[in-house]
Structures are given as structure tokens and as C-alpha cells.
Coordinates of C-alpha atoms in Angstrom, one line a residue:
M1 CA 93.8 -104.2 46.1
S2 CA 94.4 -102.7 48.9
S3 CA 95.6 -104.9 50.3
T4 CA 94.7 -104.7 51.5
N5 CA 100.1 -108.8 52.8
N6 CA 103.6 -108.4 59.5
E7 CA 106.7 -110.3 59.2
K8 CA 109.2 -111.0 61.9
D9 CA 112.2 -111.4 59.7
A10 CA 114.1 -108.8 61.7
E11 CA 115.2 -111.7 63.8
S12 CA 116.8 -113.3 60.7
G13 CA 118.9 -110.3 59.9
V14 CA 116.8 -108.9 57.1
P15 CA 114.4 -106.0 57.7
L16 CA 111.1 -107.5 56.7
M17 CA 109.0 -106.8 59.7
A18 CA 105.8 -105.1 58.5
M19 CA 102.1 -104.9 58.4
P20 CA 100.7 -107.4 55.9
R21 CA 98.9 -106.3 52.7
A22 CA 95.6 -107.8 52.1
S23 CA 96.8 -109.1 48.9
D24 CA 99.9 -110.8 50.2
V25 CA 100.8 -111.7 53.8
E26 CA 103.9 -113.7 54.6
K27 CA 105.2 -114.7 58.0
D28 CA 108.4 -115.9 59.5
L29 CA 107.3 -116.8 63.0
S30 CA 107.4 -119.8 65.3
G31 CA 105.0 -121.7 67.5
A32 CA 102.3 -124.4 67.2
H33 CA 99.3 -122.2 66.9
A34 CA 98.1 -118.6 67.4
E35 CA 96.6 -117.4 70.6
V36 CA 94.7 -114.1 70.7
K37 CA 92.8 -112.8 73.6
A38 CA 89.0 -112.3 73.2
S39 CA 87.2 -109.7 75.1
P40 CA 85.7 -111.0 78.4
R41 CA 81.9 -111.4 78.4
S42 CA 81.9 -111.1 82.2
A43 CA 84.1 -110.0 85.0
G44 CA 87.2 -111.9 85.3
Q45 CA 90.2 -112.8 83.1
A46 CA 89.9 -112.7 79.3
K47 CA 89.8 -116.1 77.6
K48 CA 92.3 -116.9 74.9
I49 CA 91.1 -118.0 71.5
S50 CA 93.4 -120.7 70.2
I51 CA 93.2 -121.7 66.5
P52 CA 95.2 -124.6 65.3
A53 CA 97.5 -124.2 62.3
Y54 CA 95.5 -126.6 60.1
I55 CA 92.5 -124.3 60.5
I56 CA 93.9 -120.8 60.4
I57 CA 96.3 -121.3 57.5
P58 CA 93.5 -122.4 55.1
I59 CA 91.4 -119.5 56.3
W60 CA 94.2 -117.0 55.7
M61 CA 94.9 -118.5 52.3
A62 CA 91.2 -118.3 51.3
C63 CA 90.9 -114.7 52.4
S64 CA 94.1 -113.7 50.5
I65 CA 93.0 -115.4 47.3
T66 CA 89.4 -114.1 47.6
V67 CA 90.6 -110.5 48.1
I68 CA 92.8 -110.5 45.0
L69 CA 90.2 -112.2 42.7
Y70 CA 87.4 -110.0 44.1
N71 CA 89.4 -106.8 43.3
K72 CA 90.1 -108.1 39.8
Y73 CA 86.4 -108.8 39.4
I74 CA 85.6 -105.3 40.4
Y75 CA 88.1 -103.7 38.1
D76 CA 87.3 -105.8 35.0
P77 CA 83.9 -107.5 34.7
L78 CA 82.2 -104.8 36.8
Q79 CA 84.1 -102.1 34.9
F80 CA 85.1 -100.1 37.9
P81 CA 88.8 -99.2 37.1
Y82 CA 89.4 -96.9 40.0
P83 CA 92.1 -98.4 42.2
V84 CA 92.7 -95.2 44.3
F85 CA 89.1 -95.0 45.3
L86 CA 88.9 -98.7 46.1
T87 CA 92.1 -98.6 48.1
T88 CA 90.9 -95.6 50.0
W89 CA 87.6 -97.3 50.8
H90 CA 89.4 -100.4 52.1
L91 CA 91.6 -98.2 54.3
A92 CA 88.7 -96.1 55.6
F93 CA 86.8 -99.3 56.4
S94 CA 89.8 -100.8 58.2
A95 CA 90.4 -97.6 60.2
I96 CA 86.8 -97.7 61.5
A97 CA 86.8 -101.4 62.1
T98 CA 90.0 -101.4 64.1
R99 CA 88.5 -98.7 66.4
V100 CA 85.4 -100.8 66.8
L101 CA 87.5 -103.8 67.8
L102 CA 89.5 -101.7 70.2
R103 CA 86.4 -100.9 72.1
T104 CA 84.7 -104.3 71.9
T105 CA 87.5 -106.9 71.9
T106 CA 91.1 -107.3 73.0
L107 CA 92.4 -107.9 69.5
V108 CA 93.8 -104.4 69.3
D109 CA 95.1 -104.2 72.9
G110 CA 98.6 -103.9 71.6
V111 CA 97.8 -100.2 71.0
K112 CA 97.9 -99.7 74.8
D113 CA 101.5 -100.8 74.9
I114 CA 102.7 -98.2 72.3
E115 CA 103.4 -94.7 73.4
M116 CA 102.5 -92.8 70.2
T117 CA 103.8 -89.3 70.7
R118 CA 103.2 -86.5 68.1
D119 CA 106.9 -86.5 67.3
R120 CA 106.9 -90.3 66.6
F121 CA 103.7 -90.0 64.5
V122 CA 105.1 -87.2 62.3
K123 CA 108.6 -88.6 61.9
N124 CA 107.8 -92.3 61.8
I125 CA 104.2 -93.1 61.0
L126 CA 103.6 -90.5 58.3
P127 CA 106.5 -91.4 56.0
I128 CA 105.9 -95.1 56.4
G129 CA 102.2 -94.5 55.7
A130 CA 103.1 -92.5 52.6
L131 CA 105.2 -95.4 51.3
F132 CA 102.4 -97.8 52.1
S133 CA 99.9 -95.7 50.3
G134 CA 102.1 -95.5 47.2
S135 CA 102.7 -99.2 47.2
L136 CA 99.0 -100.0 47.4
I137 CA 98.0 -97.6 44.7
L138 CA 100.7 -98.6 42.3
S139 CA 100.1 -102.3 42.9
N140 CA 96.4 -101.9 42.2
Y141 CA 97.0 -99.9 39.1
A142 CA 99.0 -102.9 37.8
Y143 CA 95.9 -105.0 38.1
L144 CA 94.2 -102.9 35.5
T145 CA 96.5 -104.0 32.7
L146 CA 98.4 -107.1 34.0
S147 CA 97.1 -110.6 34.7
V148 CA 96.9 -111.9 38.2
P149 CA 99.4 -114.7 37.6
F150 CA 101.9 -112.4 36.1
I151 CA 101.7 -109.9 39.1
Q152 CA 102.1 -112.8 41.5
M153 CA 105.2 -113.9 39.7
L154 CA 106.6 -110.4 39.8
K155 CA 105.9 -110.2 43.6
A156 CA 108.5 -112.9 44.1
F157 CA 111.0 -110.2 43.4
N158 CA 110.2 -108.4 46.6
P159 CA 112.9 -110.1 48.8
V160 CA 115.5 -109.1 46.1
A161 CA 114.3 -105.5 46.2
I162 CA 114.7 -105.5 50.0
L163 CA 118.1 -107.1 49.9
L164 CA 119.4 -104.6 47.2
I165 CA 118.2 -101.6 49.3
S166 CA 119.7 -103.2 52.4
F167 CA 123.0 -103.6 50.6
A168 CA 122.9 -100.0 49.2
F169 CA 122.4 -98.5 52.7
R170 CA 124.8 -101.1 54.4
I171 CA 122.0 -102.5 56.5
Q172 CA 122.8 -105.9 55.3
E173 CA 126.2 -107.1 54.1
P174 CA 126.2 -109.1 50.8
N175 CA 127.6 -112.6 50.7
G176 CA 127.9 -115.4 48.2
R177 CA 124.7 -117.2 49.3
L178 CA 122.6 -114.0 49.2
M179 CA 123.9 -113.1 45.8
L180 CA 123.0 -116.5 44.5
I181 CA 119.5 -116.1 45.9
V182 CA 119.3 -112.6 44.3
F183 CA 120.4 -114.2 41.0
M184 CA 117.9 -117.1 41.2
I185 CA 114.9 -114.9 42.0
S186 CA 115.9 -112.2 39.4
L187 CA 116.4 -114.9 36.7
G188 CA 113.0 -116.4 37.5
C189 CA 111.2 -113.1 37.4
S190 CA 112.9 -112.2 34.1
L191 CA 111.8 -115.4 32.5
A192 CA 108.3 -114.8 33.8
A193 CA 108.3 -111.4 32.2
Y194 CA 109.8 -112.6 29.0
G195 CA 107.1 -115.3 28.7
E196 CA 104.1 -113.0 29.4
L197 CA 101.8 -113.0 26.3
H198 CA 100.0 -109.8 27.2
F199 CA 102.9 -107.7 28.5
E200 CA 101.9 -104.1 29.2
M201 CA 104.7 -101.6 30.0
F202 CA 102.5 -99.3 32.1
G203 CA 101.3 -102.1 34.4
F204 CA 104.8 -103.5 34.6
I205 CA 106.3 -100.2 35.6
C206 CA 103.6 -99.7 38.2
Q207 CA 104.2 -103.1 39.7
C208 CA 108.0 -102.5 39.8
L209 CA 107.5 -99.2 41.5
A210 CA 105.1 -100.8 43.9
L211 CA 107.7 -103.3 44.8
L212 CA 110.2 -100.5 45.4
F213 CA 107.8 -98.6 47.6
E214 CA 107.0 -101.8 49.5
A215 CA 110.6 -102.8 50.1
S216 CA 111.4 -99.3 51.3
R217 CA 108.4 -99.4 53.6
L218 CA 109.5 -102.6 55.2
I219 CA 113.0 -101.4 55.7
M220 CA 111.8 -98.1 57.2
I221 CA 109.5 -100.0 59.6
Q222 CA 112.5 -101.9 60.9
L223 CA 114.6 -98.7 61.2
L224 CA 112.0 -96.3 62.5
L225 CA 109.7 -98.6 64.5
H226 CA 112.4 -100.8 65.9
G227 CA 111.3 -102.4 69.2
L228 CA 107.6 -101.6 68.8
K229 CA 105.3 -104.6 68.9
M230 CA 102.8 -104.1 66.1
D231 CA 100.8 -107.0 64.8
P232 CA 98.7 -106.6 61.6
I233 CA 95.6 -105.1 63.4
V234 CA 97.6 -102.7 65.5
S235 CA 99.5 -101.6 62.3
L236 CA 96.2 -101.1 60.6
H237 CA 95.0 -99.0 63.5
Y238 CA 97.8 -96.5 63.0
F239 CA 98.5 -96.7 59.2
A240 CA 95.0 -97.1 57.7
P241 CA 93.8 -93.5 58.7
V242 CA 97.1 -92.0 57.5
C243 CA 97.0 -93.9 54.1
A244 CA 93.3 -93.1 53.6
A245 CA 93.9 -89.4 54.2
I246 CA 96.8 -89.4 51.7
N247 CA 94.7 -91.2 49.2
L248 CA 91.9 -88.7 49.6
L249 CA 94.4 -85.9 48.6
I250 CA 95.4 -87.9 45.6
I251 CA 92.0 -88.9 44.2
P252 CA 91.1 -85.4 42.8
F253 CA 94.3 -85.5 40.6
T254 CA 93.9 -89.1 39.5
E255 CA 90.3 -90.2 39.3
G256 CA 88.3 -87.1 40.3
M257 CA 84.6 -87.6 40.7
E258 CA 84.3 -90.5 38.2
P259 CA 84.4 -93.3 40.8
F260 CA 81.4 -91.7 42.6
Y261 CA 79.4 -91.5 39.3
A262 CA 80.2 -95.2 38.6
L263 CA 79.3 -96.6 42.0
H264 CA 76.1 -98.0 40.6
R265 CA 78.1 -100.6 38.7
V266 CA 79.4 -102.0 41.9
G267 CA 76.7 -101.6 44.5
I268 CA 76.8 -101.3 48.3
L269 CA 76.8 -105.0 48.9
V270 CA 79.9 -105.6 46.8
L271 CA 81.7 -102.6 48.3
F272 CA 81.1 -103.8 51.9
T273 CA 81.8 -107.5 51.3
N274 CA 85.0 -106.6 49.4
A275 CA 86.2 -104.4 52.2
G276 CA 85.1 -106.8 54.8
I277 CA 87.0 -109.7 53.3
A278 CA 90.1 -107.5 53.0
F279 CA 89.8 -106.6 56.7
A280 CA 89.1 -110.3 57.6
L281 CA 92.5 -111.1 56.0
N282 CA 94.2 -108.9 58.5
V283 CA 92.3 -110.4 61.4
A284 CA 93.3 -113.9 60.1
A285 CA 96.9 -112.6 60.0
V286 CA 96.7 -111.9 63.7
F287 CA 95.8 -115.5 64.5
L288 CA 98.4 -116.6 62.0
I289 CA 101.2 -115.1 64.1
S290 CA 103.2 -117.9 65.8
V291 CA 101.6 -120.6 63.6
G292 CA 104.3 -123.0 62.5
S293 CA 107.9 -122.3 61.5
G294 CA 109.0 -119.8 58.9
L295 CA 109.6 -122.5 56.3
I296 CA 106.1 -124.0 56.8
L297 CA 104.5 -120.6 56.4
T298 CA 106.6 -119.9 53.3
L299 CA 105.5 -123.1 51.8
A300 CA 101.9 -122.3 52.7
G301 CA 102.4 -118.9 50.9
V302 CA 103.8 -120.7 47.8
F303 CA 100.9 -123.1 47.8
K304 CA 98.5 -120.1 48.1
D305 CA 100.1 -118.4 45.1
I306 CA 99.8 -121.6 43.1
L307 CA 96.1 -121.8 44.0
L308 CA 95.6 -118.1 43.2
I309 CA 97.3 -118.4 39.8
S310 CA 95.2 -121.5 39.0
A311 CA 92.0 -119.8 40.2
S312 CA 92.8 -116.8 38.0
V313 CA 93.3 -119.0 35.0
L314 CA 89.9 -120.6 35.6
A315 CA 88.0 -117.4 36.5
F316 CA 89.5 -114.9 34.0
G317 CA 91.2 -117.1 31.4
S318 CA 94.6 -115.7 32.2
P319 CA 97.1 -117.4 30.0
I320 CA 100.3 -118.9 31.4
T321 CA 103.2 -120.0 29.2
P322 CA 105.7 -122.9 29.9
I323 CA 108.6 -120.4 30.2
Q324 CA 106.7 -118.6 32.9
V325 CA 106.1 -121.8 34.8
V326 CA 109.9 -122.5 34.7
G327 CA 110.7 -118.9 35.7
Y328 CA 108.3 -118.8 38.6
S329 CA 109.6 -122.2 39.8
I330 CA 113.1 -120.8 39.9
S331 CA 111.9 -117.7 41.8
L332 CA 110.1 -119.9 44.3
A333 CA 113.1 -122.1 44.8
G334 CA 115.1 -118.9 45.5
L335 CA 112.4 -117.7 47.9
V336 CA 112.3 -120.9 49.8
T337 CA 116.1 -121.0 50.0
F338 CA 116.0 -117.4 51.3
K339 CA 113.6 -118.3 54.1
Q340 CA 115.3 -121.5 54.9
T341 CA 118.7 -119.8 55.4
G342 CA 117.1 -117.1 57.5
G343 CA 118.0 -114.4 55.0
K344 CA 121.7 -114.6 55.8

């Protein structure tokens, strides 16, 4: 999918601040509930929409799960194996939708607080957008050959990838606790890969490269966009057009005209609802900001992944072995420890 999963982990010492992908959004923020201004219907001050945590967290979880399963449904049962096209469609839809919201609501008002010069766009936005595009495309290619549960298990390795890159560039200094976390998550992911019944090397390599691109993107956001306030919708406003343009340049060399010839298999309704849910995930992520503590949101993400894996087993018959359950449990324990310690 495009994810189509903005983290504030910069405060914890690890460069994880980023725009969420639609397939996987994690937070490390504080507060009781999210407050987002709605556009005023009449003259006067804009009202604030306040959504309690017990409402917005389930909405976010439902959107995240639905997007991934919906994409898998498009790729397999509908026989539309064109992830670059689908990713490009999601990004183009989001680029248009954010501009509509900018003119009709205050959800994208954060754009007005950012001075986007040509130099900043070329040196900062473009390279980050290129990494984001690569991450989305490679991750979606993995869904063509790997099961949803296995991919979710591999995604648990993302904090390790970020830490290793941070260590390599001396952004983060290694210590005993972090190395233990790296070992736990790595061991868990290794067991999950070892226990996979339908292991496909191509999909595995694609997902590993996607994690590398994603980790590099998150670090570059922290380094290049340090100090800029970008929530998920504002990030989409800037990055979606860039990624869509990059993808359009890639399509002729990867999928050609085949996706356009096969559009009848999907239909307009599926295309628009699929992109709409992916965009709704990013809107939900805006309201999710400042909902609960980092640990609460991490546990919500863990619960979401468990529900997603269970739903995938029921919907697509994806097999899970006992050794994968053990491995994923170890990875999740490492992830929770990582969040609980603030990444230090």
C-alpha cells in the first residue's frame, strides 16, 4: 500500500519523527486527546474538534487494518498486481485532497507556518520524497509475494534499522540497553522469517530494502527538517506530489501500460474507496496526535498488529507457525521496551 504509517521520537533521542504511512502509523506523543481546529462556518473564531482517545484510537486502528487488507485484496483476489500504479494513485489522491482541505478547513493550516523556499524544497523535500517513494513501492511489491502477517512481523525490525543507521552516522551512541533491544528485535524477526512456510526471497528482499529506505527517510527528516512542525496532513501536502511525480517516472520502466489495461478488474468504486480510506488514515493520524502516552500508543499499535494478523488469517488463510508467534512476541517485547525507555 501506499501507505499510504508522524512520530515525535526526536524528543526521546532517536530520530523517528516522520509522516506516517497509511499502512503503519506509530506515535510517541503525550496528552489526553487530540484537538484539531475545524474551519469556521461563520465569522468568529474557529472551533476545536476534540476527539477522546477511546474513539480516535479505534478509528485509527480500523483505518490502518482496512487499508492493508484492502490493498492485499486488490493485489490478489482482484488480480491487479501493480503496486507502483496503486501507490501513485494514492499519492495523487492525497495531493489533491490536502489542497481541498487547505481551502475548506483548518486541518492543513500548518502549511502557513512553514517557509518553503525553492532551496529547501530541492535540498530537503525532494531527497526525502525519493526515499519515501522507494519505501512505499518496495513495501507494496513485498505484498505481492509475502503474507500480511509475515510482513507485519518484519516491520518490527524498523526501530533496529533506524538505530543501526544512527550508530553508523554517530547520530546516536550505542549502549548496553539499546544493544539488548537490537538483539531482541533481531532475534524475533529472525525466528519469524525462519518459521515462514511460504518464504519468497524476492518479497523478503523488497521488504528489507523498504525498511532501509524508511529508516533512512525518518533520519533524514530529523536532520533536514529539524524544527519544522509537520503533522501527517501537512507532510502529505508537501511529499505526496513529489512522490507521485517520481512514481510516474518509474511506471514506464516497471509496469508500463498494463495497469491501465487492467483497470476494469478493479473498477472506479474500488479505486476511490481504497484511496479514500488511505487518506482517512492520515486524517485520523492528525487527531491521534497528543492522544495518550507513547507507551499507550505503542501498545495500541501492537494490538492493531495482532488484530491485523488475525484478520489476514481469516480473510486470506495466511498460515502462522508457532515459531513465528514466539519470534514476533520477542520482537514486540523489544519494541515495547524501546518505547518505554525512550529509545535511550
